[in-house]
CSV table of C-alpha atoms in Angstrom, one decimal:
chain,number,residue,atom,x,y,z
A,1,MET,CA,4.7,-30.4,-21.7
A,2,ALA,CA,1.6,-28.2,-21.0
A,3,THR,CA,1.2,-26.6,-18.1
A,4,ASP,CA,-2.0,-26.9,-16.1
A,5,PRO,CA,-4.4,-23.9,-16.5
A,6,ASN,CA,-6.3,-24.6,-13.0
A,7,ALA,CA,-3.1,-25.2,-11.0
A,8,PRO,CA,-2.8,-22.8,-7.8
A,9,LEU,CA,-0.4,-20.0,-8.3
A,10,ARG,CA,2.9,-20.0,-6.6
A,11,ASP,CA,3.9,-16.9,-3.9
A,12,GLU,CA,6.1,-15.6,-6.8
A,13,GLN,CA,3.4,-15.2,-9.2
A,14,HIS,CA,1.5,-13.5,-6.5
A,15,GLN,CA,3.8,-10.8,-5.8
A,16,ASP,CA,4.2,-10.4,-9.9
A,17,VAL,CA,0.5,-9.9,-10.4
A,18,ARG,CA,0.2,-7.8,-7.0
A,19,LEU,CA,3.7,-5.6,-8.7
A,20,TYR,CA,1.4,-5.2,-12.1
A,21,LEU,CA,-1.7,-4.5,-10.1
A,22,LEU,CA,0.5,-1.3,-8.0
A,23,LEU,CA,2.1,-0.3,-11.7
A,24,LEU,CA,-1.9,0.0,-13.2
A,25,ALA,CA,-2.8,2.0,-10.1
A,26,VAL,CA,-0.2,4.4,-10.0
A,27,THR,CA,-0.6,4.7,-13.7
A,28,MET,CA,-3.9,5.8,-13.7
A,29,ILE,CA,-3.6,8.2,-10.4
A,30,LEU,CA,-1.1,9.8,-12.0
A,31,LEU,CA,-3.3,10.5,-15.2
A,32,VAL,CA,-6.4,11.8,-13.2
A,33,VAL,CA,-4.3,14.0,-11.5
A,34,GLY,CA,-2.8,14.9,-14.4
A,35,ILE,CA,-6.1,15.6,-16.2
A,36,LEU,CA,-7.4,17.3,-12.9
A,37,VAL,CA,-3.9,19.8,-13.1
A,38,TYR,CA,-4.8,20.8,-16.9
A,39,VAL,CA,-8.9,21.4,-15.9
A,40,THR,CA,-8.0,23.6,-12.9
A,41,TYR,CA,-5.5,25.4,-15.2
A,42,GLN,CA,-7.8,26.0,-17.9
A,43,HIS,CA,-11.0,27.0,-15.0
A,44,PRO,CA,-9.9,28.0,-12.3
A,45,ALA,CA,-13.6,28.5,-11.3
A,46,LEU,CA,-13.1,24.3,-11.0
A,47,ILE,CA,-10.7,24.6,-8.3
A,48,GLY,CA,-13.5,24.0,-5.6
A,49,PRO,CA,-15.3,21.4,-6.6
A,50,LEU,CA,-12.0,19.7,-7.7
A,51,GLY,CA,-10.5,20.1,-4.3
A,52,VAL,CA,-13.3,17.9,-2.9
A,53,GLY,CA,-12.6,15.3,-5.4
A,54,LEU,CA,-8.7,15.4,-5.1
A,55,ALA,CA,-9.8,14.7,-1.4
A,56,ALA,CA,-12.0,11.9,-1.9
A,57,ALA,CA,-9.2,10.7,-4.3
A,58,ALA,CA,-7.3,10.3,-1.0
A,59,VAL,CA,-8.9,8.3,0.5
A,60,LEU,CA,-9.4,5.6,-2.1
A,61,VAL,CA,-5.7,6.0,-2.5
A,62,THR,CA,-5.5,5.1,1.0
A,63,CYS,CA,-7.8,2.3,0.9
A,64,LEU,CA,-6.0,0.9,-2.1
A,65,GLY,CA,-2.9,1.3,-0.4
A,66,LEU,CA,-4.3,-0.8,2.6
A,67,ALA,CA,-5.8,-3.5,0.3
A,68,LEU,CA,-2.4,-4.2,-1.4
A,69,THR,CA,-0.4,-4.4,2.0
A,70,ARG,CA,-2.8,-6.6,3.5
A,71,ARG,CA,-1.7,-10.2,3.5
């Protein structure tokens, strides 16, 4: 018996997709922050510009959190 690929998602499936997206977002954020810490350690002159980038990233993470918790 085959399942219909066009069938709407159930509530459990919506929660699973949201969880996977959250895990992906957290993984990417940790990767980017790790890279920025390494670059700052290797090139101390970039601390100022990277601070601005981290502030922008904080705003994006906040927006992502609001988007994921919105119903």
